[in-house]
PDB file of C-alpha atoms in Angstrom:
ATOM      1  CA  UNK A   1     -48.596-150.738  45.911  1.00 75.00           C
ATOM      2  CA  UNK A   2     -48.223-147.086  46.876  1.00 87.00           C
ATOM      3  CA  UNK A   3     -50.186-144.588  44.780  1.00 93.00           C
ATOM      4  CA  UNK A   4     -47.377-142.053  44.862  1.00 95.00           C
ATOM      5  CA  UNK A   5     -49.294-139.184  43.279  1.00 96.00           C
ATOM      6  CA  UNK A   6     -52.211-139.588  45.696  1.00 96.00           C
ATOM      7  CA  UNK A   7     -49.975-139.920  48.753  1.00 97.00           C
ATOM      8  CA  UNK A   8     -47.887-136.888  47.766  1.00 98.00           C
ATOM      9  CA  UNK A   9     -51.011-134.849  47.050  1.00 98.00           C
ATOM     10  CA  UNK A  10     -52.562-135.734  50.407  1.00 98.00           C
ATOM     11  CA  UNK A  11     -50.008-133.571  52.237  1.00 98.00           C
ATOM     12  CA  UNK A  12     -50.075-129.769  52.311  1.00 98.00           C
ATOM     13  CA  UNK A  13     -46.620-128.197  52.768  1.00 98.00           C
ATOM     14  CA  UNK A  14     -45.596-124.702  53.852  1.00 98.00           C
ATOM     15  CA  UNK A  15     -42.169-123.187  54.511  1.00 98.00           C
ATOM     16  CA  UNK A  16     -41.795-119.851  56.273  1.00 98.00           C
ATOM     17  CA  UNK A  17     -39.203-117.633  57.918  1.00 97.00           C
ATOM     18  CA  UNK A  18     -40.324-115.474  60.823  1.00 95.00           C
ATOM     19  CA  UNK A  19     -39.285-113.349  63.761  1.00 95.00           C
ATOM     20  CA  UNK A  20     -40.280-114.753  67.151  1.00 93.00           C
ATOM     21  CA  UNK A  21     -41.405-112.690  70.155  1.00 91.00           C
ATOM     22  CA  UNK A  22     -37.885-112.736  71.575  1.00 93.00           C
ATOM     23  CA  UNK A  23     -36.513-111.302  68.326  1.00 94.00           C
ATOM     24  CA  UNK A  24     -34.910-114.526  67.124  1.00 95.00           C
ATOM     25  CA  UNK A  25     -35.223-115.599  63.473  1.00 97.00           C
ATOM     26  CA  UNK A  26     -36.576-119.074  62.761  1.00 98.00           C
ATOM     27  CA  UNK A  27     -37.482-121.296  59.837  1.00 98.00           C
ATOM     28  CA  UNK A  28     -40.716-123.268  60.062  1.00 98.00           C
ATOM     29  CA  UNK A  29     -41.656-126.406  58.133  1.00 98.00           C
ATOM     30  CA  UNK A  30     -45.380-127.192  58.277  1.00 98.00           C
ATOM     31  CA  UNK A  31     -46.999-130.369  56.932  1.00 98.00           C
ATOM     32  CA  UNK A  32     -50.730-131.107  57.103  1.00 98.00           C
ATOM     33  CA  UNK A  33     -52.775-134.172  56.194  1.00 98.00           C
ATOM     34  CA  UNK A  34     -56.268-135.500  56.968  1.00 98.00           C
ATOM     35  CA  UNK A  35     -56.664-139.130  58.053  1.00 98.00           C
ATOM     36  CA  UNK A  36     -59.650-141.469  58.181  1.00 96.00           C
ATOM     37  CA  UNK A  37     -59.376-141.819  61.933  1.00 97.00           C
ATOM     38  CA  UNK A  38     -60.885-140.154  64.984  1.00 97.00           C
ATOM     39  CA  UNK A  39     -58.595-137.936  67.090  1.00 97.00           C
ATOM     40  CA  UNK A  40     -58.311-140.363  70.000  1.00 97.00           C
ATOM     41  CA  UNK A  41     -57.167-143.279  67.842  1.00 97.00           C
ATOM     42  CA  UNK A  42     -54.799-141.175  65.735  1.00 98.00           C
ATOM     43  CA  UNK A  43     -53.308-139.716  68.904  1.00 98.00           C
ATOM     44  CA  UNK A  44     -52.805-143.227  70.245  1.00 98.00           C
ATOM     45  CA  UNK A  45     -51.088-144.332  67.029  1.00 98.00           C
ATOM     46  CA  UNK A  46     -48.758-141.345  67.318  1.00 98.00           C
ATOM     47  CA  UNK A  47     -47.930-141.644  71.030  1.00 97.00           C
ATOM     48  CA  UNK A  48     -48.427-145.250  72.162  1.00 97.00           C
ATOM     49  CA  UNK A  49     -44.947-146.838  72.413  1.00 96.00           C
ATOM     50  CA  UNK A  50     -46.469-150.235  71.611  1.00 96.00           C
ATOM     51  CA  UNK A  51     -48.084-149.003  68.380  1.00 97.00           C
ATOM     52  CA  UNK A  52     -45.380-146.631  67.083  1.00 97.00           C
ATOM     53  CA  UNK A  53     -42.978-149.463  66.085  1.00 96.00           C
ATOM     54  CA  UNK A  54     -45.743-151.094  64.002  1.00 95.00           C
ATOM     55  CA  UNK A  55     -45.621-148.252  61.497  1.00 96.00           C
ATOM     56  CA  UNK A  56     -42.533-146.154  62.266  1.00 95.00           C
ATOM     57  CA  UNK A  57     -39.545-146.987  64.513  1.00 94.00           C
ATOM     58  CA  UNK A  58     -38.952-148.626  67.905  1.00 95.00           C
ATOM     59  CA  UNK A  59     -39.032-146.004  70.651  1.00 97.00           C
ATOM     60  CA  UNK A  60     -37.926-145.868  74.271  1.00 97.00           C
ATOM     61  CA  UNK A  61     -38.137-143.316  77.051  1.00 97.00           C
ATOM     62  CA  UNK A  62     -40.362-141.759  79.680  1.00 97.00           C
ATOM     63  CA  UNK A  63     -43.639-140.880  77.991  1.00 95.00           C
ATOM     64  CA  UNK A  64     -44.866-137.925  80.018  1.00 95.00           C
ATOM     65  CA  UNK A  65     -44.252-134.178  80.151  1.00 96.00           C
ATOM     66  CA  UNK A  66     -40.570-133.444  80.821  1.00 97.00           C
ATOM     67  CA  UNK A  67     -39.712-137.056  79.980  1.00 98.00           C
ATOM     68  CA  UNK A  68     -37.176-138.022  77.327  1.00 98.00           C
ATOM     69  CA  UNK A  69     -37.683-140.253  74.286  1.00 98.00           C
ATOM     70  CA  UNK A  70     -35.403-141.872  71.727  1.00 98.00           C
ATOM     71  CA  UNK A  71     -36.332-143.264  68.310  1.00 97.00           C
ATOM     72  CA  UNK A  72     -34.118-146.200  67.381  1.00 95.00           C
ATOM     73  CA  UNK A  73     -31.580-145.124  64.771  1.00 93.00           C
ATOM     74  CA  UNK A  74     -33.034-141.624  64.653  1.00 95.00           C
ATOM     75  CA  UNK A  75     -33.433-138.539  66.811  1.00 96.00           C
ATOM     76  CA  UNK A  76     -34.574-138.215  70.396  1.00 98.00           C
ATOM     77  CA  UNK A  77     -35.725-135.362  72.565  1.00 98.00           C
ATOM     78  CA  UNK A  78     -37.728-134.124  75.516  1.00 98.00           C
ATOM     79  CA  UNK A  79     -41.506-133.924  75.849  1.00 98.00           C
ATOM     80  CA  UNK A  80     -42.349-130.269  76.517  1.00 98.00           C
ATOM     81  CA  UNK A  81     -46.129-130.418  76.350  1.00 98.00           C
ATOM     82  CA  UNK A  82     -48.618-133.283  76.114  1.00 97.00           C
ATOM     83  CA  UNK A  83     -52.328-132.471  75.851  1.00 98.00           C
ATOM     84  CA  UNK A  84     -54.172-135.525  74.481  1.00 97.00           C
ATOM     85  CA  UNK A  85     -55.659-135.832  71.984  1.00 98.00           C
ATOM     86  CA  UNK A  86     -54.885-132.459  70.428  1.00 98.00           C
ATOM     87  CA  UNK A  87     -51.327-131.246  71.055  1.00 98.00           C
ATOM     88  CA  UNK A  88     -47.835-132.671  71.540  1.00 98.00           C
ATOM     89  CA  UNK A  89     -44.710-130.502  71.637  1.00 98.00           C
ATOM     90  CA  UNK A  90     -41.188-131.920  71.868  1.00 98.00           C
ATOM     91  CA  UNK A  91     -37.564-131.128  71.184  1.00 98.00           C
ATOM     92  CA  UNK A  92     -36.196-133.225  68.343  1.00 98.00           C
ATOM     93  CA  UNK A  93     -32.496-133.818  67.949  1.00 97.00           C
ATOM     94  CA  UNK A  94     -31.547-130.708  69.966  1.00 96.00           C
ATOM     95  CA  UNK A  95     -32.975-128.153  72.370  1.00 97.00           C
ATOM     96  CA  UNK A  96     -33.463-125.551  69.610  1.00 96.00           C
ATOM     97  CA  UNK A  97     -35.206-127.988  67.237  1.00 98.00           C
ATOM     98  CA  UNK A  98     -38.906-128.004  68.130  1.00 98.00           C
ATOM     99  CA  UNK A  99     -41.630-130.260  66.739  1.00 98.00           C
ATOM    100  CA  UNK A 100     -45.302-129.696  67.477  1.00 98.00           C
ATOM    101  CA  UNK A 101     -48.148-132.041  66.522  1.00 98.00           C
ATOM    102  CA  UNK A 102     -51.670-130.627  66.411  1.00 98.00           C
ATOM    103  CA  UNK A 103     -54.763-132.797  65.874  1.00 98.00           C
ATOM    104  CA  UNK A 104     -58.216-131.469  64.981  1.00 98.00           C
ATOM    105  CA  UNK A 105     -61.400-133.449  64.445  1.00 97.00           C
ATOM    106  CA  UNK A 106     -62.922-133.201  60.991  1.00 94.00           C
ATOM    107  CA  UNK A 107     -66.066-134.411  59.285  1.00 92.00           C
ATOM    108  CA  UNK A 108     -67.177-138.056  59.118  1.00 90.00           C
ATOM    109  CA  UNK A 109     -64.720-139.395  61.675  1.00 92.00           C
ATOM    110  CA  UNK A 110     -61.609-137.821  60.158  1.00 97.00           C
ATOM    111  CA  UNK A 111     -58.734-136.020  61.859  1.00 98.00           C
ATOM    112  CA  UNK A 112     -56.401-133.399  60.454  1.00 98.00           C
ATOM    113  CA  UNK A 113     -52.814-133.695  61.653  1.00 98.00           C
ATOM    114  CA  UNK A 114     -50.480-130.717  61.510  1.00 98.00           C
ATOM    115  CA  UNK A 115     -46.763-131.155  62.146  1.00 98.00           C
ATOM    116  CA  UNK A 116     -44.650-128.027  62.541  1.00 98.00           C
ATOM    117  CA  UNK A 117     -40.872-128.275  62.847  1.00 98.00           C
ATOM    118  CA  UNK A 118     -39.144-125.036  63.817  1.00 98.00           C
ATOM    119  CA  UNK A 119     -35.400-124.381  64.038  1.00 98.00           C
ATOM    120  CA  UNK A 120     -33.264-121.234  64.351  1.00 98.00           C
ATOM    121  CA  UNK A 121     -32.401-119.555  61.071  1.00 98.00           C
ATOM    122  CA  UNK A 122     -28.728-119.943  61.989  1.00 96.00           C
ATOM    123  CA  UNK A 123     -29.241-123.717  61.993  1.00 96.00           C
ATOM    124  CA  UNK A 124     -31.326-123.921  58.805  1.00 97.00           C
ATOM    125  CA  UNK A 125     -29.270-121.213  57.032  1.00 96.00           C
ATOM    126  CA  UNK A 126     -32.319-120.411  54.875  1.00 98.00           C
ATOM    127  CA  UNK A 127     -35.726-121.799  53.997  1.00 98.00           C
ATOM    128  CA  UNK A 128     -33.852-124.409  51.964  1.00 98.00           C
ATOM    129  CA  UNK A 129     -33.146-126.064  55.315  1.00 98.00           C
ATOM    130  CA  UNK A 130     -36.677-127.458  54.960  1.00 98.00           C
ATOM    131  CA  UNK A 131     -35.171-130.054  52.627  1.00 98.00           C
ATOM    132  CA  UNK A 132     -33.207-131.555  55.526  1.00 96.00           C
ATOM    133  CA  UNK A 133     -36.403-132.525  57.384  1.00 98.00           C
ATOM    134  CA  UNK A 134     -39.515-132.125  55.216  1.00 98.00           C
ATOM    135  CA  UNK A 135     -39.084-135.305  53.137  1.00 98.00           C
ATOM    136  CA  UNK A 136     -38.465-137.286  56.306  1.00 96.00           C
ATOM    137  CA  UNK A 137     -41.714-136.056  57.806  1.00 98.00           C
ATOM    138  CA  UNK A 138     -43.482-136.897  54.546  1.00 98.00           C
ATOM    139  CA  UNK A 139     -42.252-140.463  54.999  1.00 96.00           C
ATOM    140  CA  UNK A 140     -43.741-140.501  58.476  1.00 96.00           C
ATOM    141  CA  UNK A 141     -47.068-139.142  57.168  1.00 98.00           C
ATOM    142  CA  UNK A 142     -47.079-141.843  54.485  1.00 96.00           C
ATOM    143  CA  UNK A 143     -46.353-144.656  56.934  1.00 95.00           C
ATOM    144  CA  UNK A 144     -49.008-143.402  59.349  1.00 97.00           C
ATOM    145  CA  UNK A 145     -51.572-143.214  56.547  1.00 96.00           C
ATOM    146  CA  UNK A 146     -50.883-146.782  55.450  1.00 95.00           C
ATOM    147  CA  UNK A 147     -51.129-147.929  59.068  1.00 96.00           C
ATOM    148  CA  UNK A 148     -54.453-146.150  59.573  1.00 95.00           C
ATOM    149  CA  UNK A 149     -55.728-147.840  56.396  1.00 94.00           C
ATOM    150  CA  UNK A 150     -54.743-151.249  57.801  1.00 94.00           C
ATOM    151  CA  UNK A 151     -51.600-151.748  55.690  1.00 90.00           C
ATOM    152  CA  UNK A 152     -48.932-152.899  58.144  1.00 87.00           C
ATOM    153  CA  UNK A 153     -45.416-153.835  57.011  1.00 85.00           C
ATOM    154  CA  UNK A 154     -43.580-156.706  58.685  1.00 85.00           C
ATOM    155  CA  UNK A 155     -40.533-154.438  58.941  1.00 86.00           C
ATOM    156  CA  UNK A 156     -41.397-150.704  58.661  1.00 86.00           C
ATOM    157  CA  UNK A 157     -37.724-149.702  58.497  1.00 82.00           C
ATOM    158  CA  UNK A 158     -37.124-152.019  55.540  1.00 83.00           C
ATOM    159  CA  UNK A 159     -40.351-150.875  53.857  1.00 83.00           C
ATOM    160  CA  UNK A 160     -39.046-147.299  54.012  1.00 84.00           C
ATOM    161  CA  UNK A 161     -36.154-148.382  51.746  1.00 82.00           C
ATOM    162  CA  UNK A 162     -38.260-150.184  49.126  1.00 88.00           C
ATOM    163  CA  UNK A 163     -38.185-148.936  45.504  1.00 90.00           C
ATOM    164  CA  UNK A 164     -41.712-147.556  45.949  1.00 91.00           C
ATOM    165  CA  UNK A 165     -40.748-145.681  49.093  1.00 92.00           C
ATOM    166  CA  UNK A 166     -37.629-144.256  47.446  1.00 93.00           C
ATOM    167  CA  UNK A 167     -39.714-143.086  44.479  1.00 95.00           C
ATOM    168  CA  UNK A 168     -42.098-141.426  46.947  1.00 96.00           C
ATOM    169  CA  UNK A 169     -39.145-139.781  48.700  1.00 96.00           C
ATOM    170  CA  UNK A 170     -37.710-138.511  45.429  1.00 97.00           C
ATOM    171  CA  UNK A 171     -41.001-136.841  44.587  1.00 98.00           C
ATOM    172  CA  UNK A 172     -41.298-135.553  48.149  1.00 98.00           C
ATOM    173  CA  UNK A 173     -37.915-133.823  47.947  1.00 98.00           C
ATOM    174  CA  UNK A 174     -38.977-132.056  44.765  1.00 98.00           C
ATOM    175  CA  UNK A 175     -42.329-130.843  46.073  1.00 98.00           C
ATOM    176  CA  UNK A 176     -40.638-129.539  49.225  1.00 98.00           C
ATOM    177  CA  UNK A 177     -38.182-127.722  46.961  1.00 98.00           C
ATOM    178  CA  UNK A 178     -41.136-126.133  45.195  1.00 98.00           C
ATOM    179  CA  UNK A 179     -42.593-125.099  48.575  1.00 98.00           C
ATOM    180  CA  UNK A 180     -39.283-123.427  49.421  1.00 98.00           C
ATOM    181  CA  UNK A 181     -39.213-121.691  46.040  1.00 98.00           C
ATOM    182  CA  UNK A 182     -42.752-120.384  46.542  1.00 98.00           C
ATOM    183  CA  UNK A 183     -41.880-119.143  50.043  1.00 98.00           C
ATOM    184  CA  UNK A 184     -39.082-116.896  48.777  1.00 98.00           C
ATOM    185  CA  UNK A 185     -36.947-117.837  51.766  1.00 98.00           C
ATOM    186  CA  UNK A 186     -33.863-119.103  49.889  1.00 98.00           C
ATOM    187  CA  UNK A 187     -31.707-118.053  46.979  1.00 98.00           C
ATOM    188  CA  UNK A 188     -31.528-120.155  43.833  1.00 97.00           C
ATOM    189  CA  UNK A 189     -28.040-121.281  44.811  1.00 98.00           C
ATOM    190  CA  UNK A 190     -29.108-122.267  48.329  1.00 98.00           C
ATOM    191  CA  UNK A 191     -32.055-124.221  46.974  1.00 98.00           C
ATOM    192  CA  UNK A 192     -30.042-126.062  44.314  1.00 97.00           C
ATOM    193  CA  UNK A 193     -27.404-127.088  46.857  1.00 97.00           C
ATOM    194  CA  UNK A 194     -30.015-128.281  49.366  1.00 97.00           C
ATOM    195  CA  UNK A 195     -31.920-130.147  46.660  1.00 97.00           C
ATOM    196  CA  UNK A 196     -28.856-132.132  45.603  1.00 96.00           C
ATOM    197  CA  UNK A 197     -27.977-133.049  49.202  1.00 96.00           C
ATOM    198  CA  UNK A 198     -31.582-133.941  50.069  1.00 97.00           C
ATOM    199  CA  UNK A 199     -31.954-136.229  47.043  1.00 97.00           C
ATOM    200  CA  UNK A 200     -28.736-138.011  47.984  1.00 96.00           C
ATOM    201  CA  UNK A 201     -29.984-138.458  51.544  1.00 95.00           C
ATOM    202  CA  UNK A 202     -33.617-139.422  51.011  1.00 96.00           C
ATOM    203  CA  UNK A 203     -33.640-140.841  47.463  1.00 94.00           C
ATOM    204  CA  UNK A 204     -30.147-141.971  46.471  1.00 92.00           C
ATOM    205  CA  UNK A 205     -29.664-142.905  42.830  1.00 81.00           C
ATOM    206  CA  UNK A 206     -32.316-140.560  41.430  1.00 69.00           C
ATOM    207  CA  UNK A 207     -31.877-138.359  38.380  1.00 54.00           C
ATOM    208  CA  UNK A 208     -29.990-135.077  38.168  1.00 56.00           C
ATOM    209  CA  UNK A 209     -31.437-132.574  40.667  1.00 45.00           C
ATOM    210  CA  UNK A 210     -31.600-129.883  37.987  1.00 49.00           C
ATOM    211  CA  UNK A 211     -34.526-131.663  36.334  1.00 46.00           C
ATOM    212  CA  UNK A 212     -37.252-130.488  38.711  1.00 45.00           C
TER     213      UNK A 212
END
């Protein structure tokens, strides 16, 4: 059984809009969680093509800097930077969609994982664009946490569609919406529209999106 409240609360979420050095406007989605794992093992779970399918999705590609990768039934990209066991930077679904993983050792054999997904403002339209990706990354953080704790599903893709997982996703969408609201990077109308679409995508069949 998934303790939804605990799993949701284990992740810190931040949404921001900023101006890059080249003058371009971007939207950043940042998720952070601490795992009971040392950096080397967590890095291996995140990057080893033999371990990734045990908790996430089958993956293929060339696993080195400037190599390409493809997640089965999901996005692919190019590996821009690989500095084990602390930093991985890739494109994800397009050249302008950048994902960076940062790992830092903590106390008592723990590791803090930060995932930052950055896209052009023109692509995201506003900070509400966080709702297109944030809940999906929450699902990844959840699956990785269960894997680290020794809970391995026979079929991770099917487990992601279980009633428990959908309930987790529904709550995830709503807490990401709150992160957007706190960031001040979207209008009420933009947020309400994104919330409805995100619930339909990540947690179909849930209650009216107005009841946040």
